[in-house]
Coordinates of C-alpha atoms in Angstrom, one line a residue:
X1 CA -93.9 126.3 208.0
X2 CA -92.8 128.3 205.0
X3 CA -95.3 130.6 203.4
X4 CA -95.0 130.9 199.6
X5 CA -95.3 134.3 198.2
X6 CA -98.0 134.3 195.5
X7 CA -96.1 137.0 193.5
X8 CA -93.1 134.8 193.0
X9 CA -95.0 131.7 191.9
X10 CA -94.7 132.4 188.1
X11 CA -91.1 133.5 188.1
X12 CA -88.6 131.5 186.0
X13 CA -84.8 131.3 186.4
X14 CA -82.6 133.1 183.8
X15 CA -80.1 130.2 183.8
X16 CA -80.2 126.9 181.9
X17 CA -82.9 126.1 179.3
X18 CA -85.7 128.7 179.0
X19 CA -89.2 127.3 178.6
X20 CA -90.6 130.5 177.1
X21 CA -89.9 131.1 173.5
X22 CA -89.5 134.8 174.2
X23 CA -86.4 134.1 176.2
X24 CA -83.3 132.9 174.5
X25 CA -81.5 130.0 176.1
X26 CA -77.8 130.8 176.5
X27 CA -75.2 128.4 175.3
X28 CA -73.8 126.1 178.0
X29 CA -70.5 124.3 178.2
X30 CA -70.4 120.7 179.3
X31 CA -67.8 117.8 179.6
X32 CA -67.7 115.6 176.5
X33 CA -68.4 111.9 176.8
X34 CA -66.3 110.7 173.8
X35 CA -63.1 108.8 174.4
X36 CA -59.7 110.3 173.7
X37 CA -59.0 107.6 171.0
X38 CA -61.7 109.1 168.8
X39 CA -59.9 112.4 168.8
X40 CA -56.8 110.8 167.4
X41 CA -58.8 109.6 164.4
X42 CA -59.7 113.2 163.4
X43 CA -58.3 114.1 160.0
X44 CA -56.4 117.4 159.9
X45 CA -53.9 117.2 157.1
X46 CA -51.9 114.7 155.0
X47 CA -48.7 115.3 157.0
X48 CA -50.6 114.7 160.3
X49 CA -52.1 111.5 158.9
X50 CA -48.6 110.2 158.0
X51 CA -47.5 110.5 161.6
X52 CA -50.3 108.3 162.8
X53 CA -49.8 105.5 160.2
X54 CA -51.0 102.2 161.6
X55 CA -52.7 103.6 164.6
X56 CA -56.2 103.3 163.2
X57 CA -55.7 100.2 160.9
X58 CA -57.1 97.0 162.1
X59 CA -53.9 95.1 161.9
X60 CA -52.9 92.0 160.1
X61 CA -56.4 90.6 159.8
X62 CA -56.8 90.8 156.0
X63 CA -57.7 87.7 154.1
X64 CA -55.8 87.5 150.8
X65 CA -57.4 85.4 148.2
X66 CA -55.2 83.5 145.6
X67 CA -55.3 84.6 142.0
X68 CA -55.5 81.0 140.7
X69 CA -58.7 79.0 140.9
X70 CA -62.2 80.2 141.7
X71 CA -62.4 83.8 142.8
X72 CA -64.9 84.5 145.7
X73 CA -64.7 88.2 145.1
X74 CA -67.0 89.4 142.3
X75 CA -64.5 92.1 141.3
X76 CA -62.1 89.5 140.0
X77 CA -63.2 87.1 137.2
X78 CA -62.4 83.4 137.5
X79 CA -60.1 82.3 134.7
X80 CA -61.1 79.4 132.6
X81 CA -59.6 76.1 133.8
X82 CA -59.2 72.8 132.0
X83 CA -59.8 69.6 133.9
X84 CA -59.9 65.9 133.3
X85 CA -63.3 64.3 132.7
X86 CA -64.7 62.0 135.3
X87 CA -67.0 60.0 133.1
X88 CA -66.0 56.4 132.2
X89 CA -65.5 55.5 128.5
X90 CA -66.0 51.9 129.0
X91 CA -69.5 52.3 130.2
X92 CA -70.8 53.4 126.8
X93 CA -68.4 52.1 124.2
X94 CA -66.6 49.2 125.9
X95 CA -63.0 48.5 126.1
X96 CA -62.5 47.3 122.5
X97 CA -64.0 50.4 120.8
X98 CA -61.4 52.9 121.8
X99 CA -59.5 54.3 118.7
X100 CA -55.8 53.6 118.7
X101 CA -52.9 56.1 118.1
X102 CA -52.7 55.3 114.4
X103 CA -56.5 55.8 113.8
X104 CA -56.4 59.6 113.9
X105 CA -55.8 61.4 110.6
X106 CA -53.2 64.1 111.2
X107 CA -53.2 66.9 108.6
X108 CA -49.7 68.1 107.5
X109 CA -48.6 71.6 108.0
X110 CA -47.1 71.9 104.4
X111 CA -49.1 72.3 101.3
X112 CA -52.8 73.1 100.8
X113 CA -54.8 73.1 104.1
X114 CA -58.1 71.4 104.0
X115 CA -59.4 72.9 107.2
X116 CA -60.6 76.5 107.2
X117 CA -58.9 77.1 110.6
X118 CA -55.5 76.7 109.0
X119 CA -54.2 79.1 106.5
X120 CA -52.4 77.8 103.4
X121 CA -49.0 79.4 103.1
X122 CA -47.8 81.0 99.9
X123 CA -45.8 78.8 97.6
X124 CA -43.8 79.3 94.4
X125 CA -44.3 77.0 91.4
X126 CA -42.8 76.8 87.9
X127 CA -44.9 78.4 85.2
X128 CA -46.3 76.1 82.5
X129 CA -46.8 78.8 79.8
X130 CA -44.6 78.8 76.7
X131 CA -42.2 81.5 75.7
X132 CA -44.4 82.4 72.8
X133 CA -47.1 83.5 75.2
X134 CA -44.6 86.0 76.8
X135 CA -44.3 87.8 73.4
X136 CA -48.1 88.4 73.5
X137 CA -47.9 90.4 76.7
X138 CA -48.9 94.0 76.0
X139 CA -46.2 96.5 77.1
X140 CA -46.7 99.6 75.0
X141 CA -48.2 100.6 71.7
X142 CA -44.8 101.3 70.0
X143 CA -43.5 97.8 70.9
X144 CA -46.7 96.1 69.7
X145 CA -46.2 97.6 66.3
X146 CA -43.1 95.6 65.7
X147 CA -45.2 92.4 65.8
X148 CA -47.6 93.7 63.3
X149 CA -49.2 90.8 61.4
X150 CA -47.3 88.0 63.1
X151 CA -50.2 86.7 65.1
X152 CA -52.8 87.4 62.4
X153 CA -54.5 84.2 61.0
X154 CA -53.9 83.2 57.4
X155 CA -56.1 84.0 54.4
X156 CA -57.8 80.6 54.5
X157 CA -58.6 80.7 58.2
X158 CA -61.5 83.1 58.0
X159 CA -65.0 81.8 57.3
X160 CA -66.5 84.2 54.8
X161 CA -70.3 84.0 54.8
X162 CA -72.2 84.3 51.6
X163 CA -73.7 87.7 50.7
X164 CA -76.9 85.9 49.3
X165 CA -79.6 84.4 51.3
X166 CA -80.2 84.8 55.0
X167 CA -77.5 86.7 56.9
X168 CA -76.5 85.3 60.3
X169 CA -74.5 88.4 61.3
X170 CA -76.7 91.1 62.7
X171 CA -74.5 93.8 61.0
X172 CA -75.7 92.7 57.6
X173 CA -79.3 93.1 56.4
X174 CA -81.1 90.1 54.9
X175 CA -82.6 91.2 51.6
X176 CA -86.0 89.9 50.5
X177 CA -86.0 86.6 48.6
X178 CA -88.3 85.2 46.0
X179 CA -89.5 81.6 45.8
X180 CA -91.9 79.5 43.8
X181 CA -95.4 79.3 45.2
X182 CA -96.8 76.0 46.4
X183 CA -100.5 76.7 45.6
X184 CA -102.1 74.7 42.8
X185 CA -103.2 76.8 39.8
X186 CA -105.6 74.2 38.5
X187 CA -107.4 73.6 41.7
X188 CA -110.7 74.7 40.2
X189 CA -112.2 73.0 37.2
X190 CA -111.4 74.3 33.7
X191 CA -109.2 77.2 35.1
X192 CA -106.3 76.2 33.0
X193 CA -107.9 77.7 30.0
X194 CA -107.7 81.2 31.5
X195 CA -104.0 80.9 32.6
X196 CA -101.5 82.5 30.2
X197 CA -98.7 80.4 28.7
X198 CA -95.0 80.7 29.3
X199 CA -94.4 83.0 26.3
X200 CA -97.3 85.3 27.1
X201 CA -95.4 87.5 29.6
X202 CA -94.1 90.6 28.0
X203 CA -91.4 91.8 30.4
X204 CA -89.6 89.4 32.7
X205 CA -86.9 91.2 34.6
X206 CA -84.1 89.2 36.1
X207 CA -83.6 89.3 39.9
X208 CA -79.8 89.1 39.7
X209 CA -77.8 92.2 39.0
X210 CA -78.9 95.8 38.7
X211 CA -82.7 96.2 39.0
X212 CA -84.5 98.3 36.4
X213 CA -87.7 98.6 38.4
X214 CA -87.7 101.1 41.3
X215 CA -89.8 98.8 43.3
X216 CA -87.0 96.2 43.4
X217 CA -83.8 96.9 45.4
X218 CA -80.5 96.1 43.8
X219 CA -78.6 93.7 46.1
X220 CA -74.9 94.3 46.9
X221 CA -72.4 92.7 44.6
X222 CA -68.8 91.8 45.7
X223 CA -66.0 92.4 43.4
X224 CA -62.2 91.9 43.2
X225 CA -60.2 94.9 44.4
X226 CA -57.8 96.5 41.9
X227 CA -55.4 98.1 44.5
X228 CA -51.8 96.7 44.8
X229 CA -50.9 95.0 48.0
X230 CA -47.3 96.1 48.0
X231 CA -48.2 99.8 47.5
X232 CA -51.0 99.8 50.2
X233 CA -49.0 97.9 52.7
X234 CA -46.0 100.2 52.5
X235 CA -48.3 103.2 53.2
X236 CA -49.6 101.8 56.5
X237 CA -48.2 103.9 59.3
X238 CA -46.6 101.9 62.1
X239 CA -44.2 104.2 63.8
X240 CA -41.8 107.0 63.1
X241 CA -38.9 104.6 63.2
X242 CA -40.4 102.5 60.5
X243 CA -41.1 105.5 58.4
X244 CA -37.4 106.5 58.5
X245 CA -36.5 103.1 56.9
X246 CA -38.6 103.9 53.9
X247 CA -37.5 107.5 53.6
X248 CA -37.8 108.8 50.0
X249 CA -39.4 105.7 48.5
X250 CA -42.9 107.2 48.3
X251 CA -41.8 110.8 47.9
X252 CA -42.2 112.3 44.4
X253 CA -39.1 112.9 42.3
X254 CA -37.3 116.2 41.9
X255 CA -38.8 116.9 38.5
X256 CA -42.4 116.2 39.6
X257 CA -42.8 118.7 42.3
X258 CA -43.6 122.2 40.9
X259 CA -41.2 124.9 42.1
X260 CA -43.0 128.1 43.0
X261 CA -40.8 131.2 42.6
X262 CA -40.2 133.4 45.6
X263 CA -40.5 136.7 43.5
X264 CA -43.7 138.2 42.5
X265 CA -47.2 137.3 43.6
X266 CA -47.2 134.2 45.9
X267 CA -49.9 131.6 45.1
X268 CA -49.4 129.7 48.4
X269 CA -51.2 131.3 51.3
X270 CA -48.4 130.4 53.7
X271 CA -46.0 132.7 51.8
X272 CA -46.3 136.5 51.9
X273 CA -46.1 138.6 48.8
X274 CA -43.6 141.3 49.1
X275 CA -44.5 144.9 48.0
X276 CA -43.4 145.9 44.4
X277 CA -42.9 149.1 42.6
X278 CA -44.0 149.7 39.0
X279 CA -44.2 152.4 36.4
X280 CA -47.5 154.2 36.2
X281 CA -49.6 154.0 33.1
X282 CA -51.7 157.2 33.5
X283 CA -51.1 160.2 31.3
X284 CA -49.5 163.2 32.9
X285 CA -51.3 165.9 30.8
X286 CA -54.7 164.6 29.7
X287 CA -56.4 167.1 27.4
X288 CA -53.6 169.6 27.2
X289 CA -51.2 168.0 24.7
X290 CA -52.0 170.6 22.0
X291 CA -51.8 173.7 24.2
X292 CA -48.4 172.9 25.8
X293 CA -45.6 175.1 24.4
X294 CA -42.5 173.5 23.0
X295 CA -38.9 173.6 24.4
X296 CA -37.9 176.6 22.1
X297 CA -40.9 178.7 23.1
X298 CA -39.5 179.7 26.5
X299 CA -37.3 182.8 26.8
X300 CA -34.5 182.1 29.2

């Protein structure tokens, strides 16, 4: 019979795992349980991975899906496909209601396109304008002056409105007009005795012409102009080239223009008056004429 020593009952071994937190459990080394094939799958470097190409792959077990048709993989979109319809036409319309080949209206590809989907190509046509219209095209001001007066309407083409009465043009003022009253003078009984006769009025001023009364406004009166057409037309400036053709026609003659001398005081402000010298008019000996000795008085 073994007798247990009471003093050794609470003693723990210093090896393996320590139950007391005050004692540190030393690291222990054991045999691993992993297979050797797992060690070959450990990644070390790209060069080491190249030497083991194909050792870890699962082999030719991939399933390659075709690129045509319905795609089972959500990463690849299924392309649109066109198929033949399976419905029967004869069920709804009958065999005699199908349109023939000549029934369809085929739009041509040349000319104006009626459908908005098709674009009308550019085309070239012959112009219908006359050659006279080309002369009216504005090019420059100097060239337009050559055609001065050619396209102007004649004298009888304008409609000249009257200067009397109501003016239709807003630029002209309609002057006040006078008219006969429509009220009856003899509406009341025996009022004709108090009405003066035709010769009783003292001053009857005419409404045509110049008005003597300040309360009446004199209307405008047109008159015939006295200027000559030939003289005024030739003075109209068209261009420098046209002015050269009439060189000297409007200029004054040689005897008309006053010739200003270049000596003496210049009357034109653009000319400068040169300095001049003159004899003085003051007296040399004012007040001493009588006291001055003569030539024979001096003793030389």
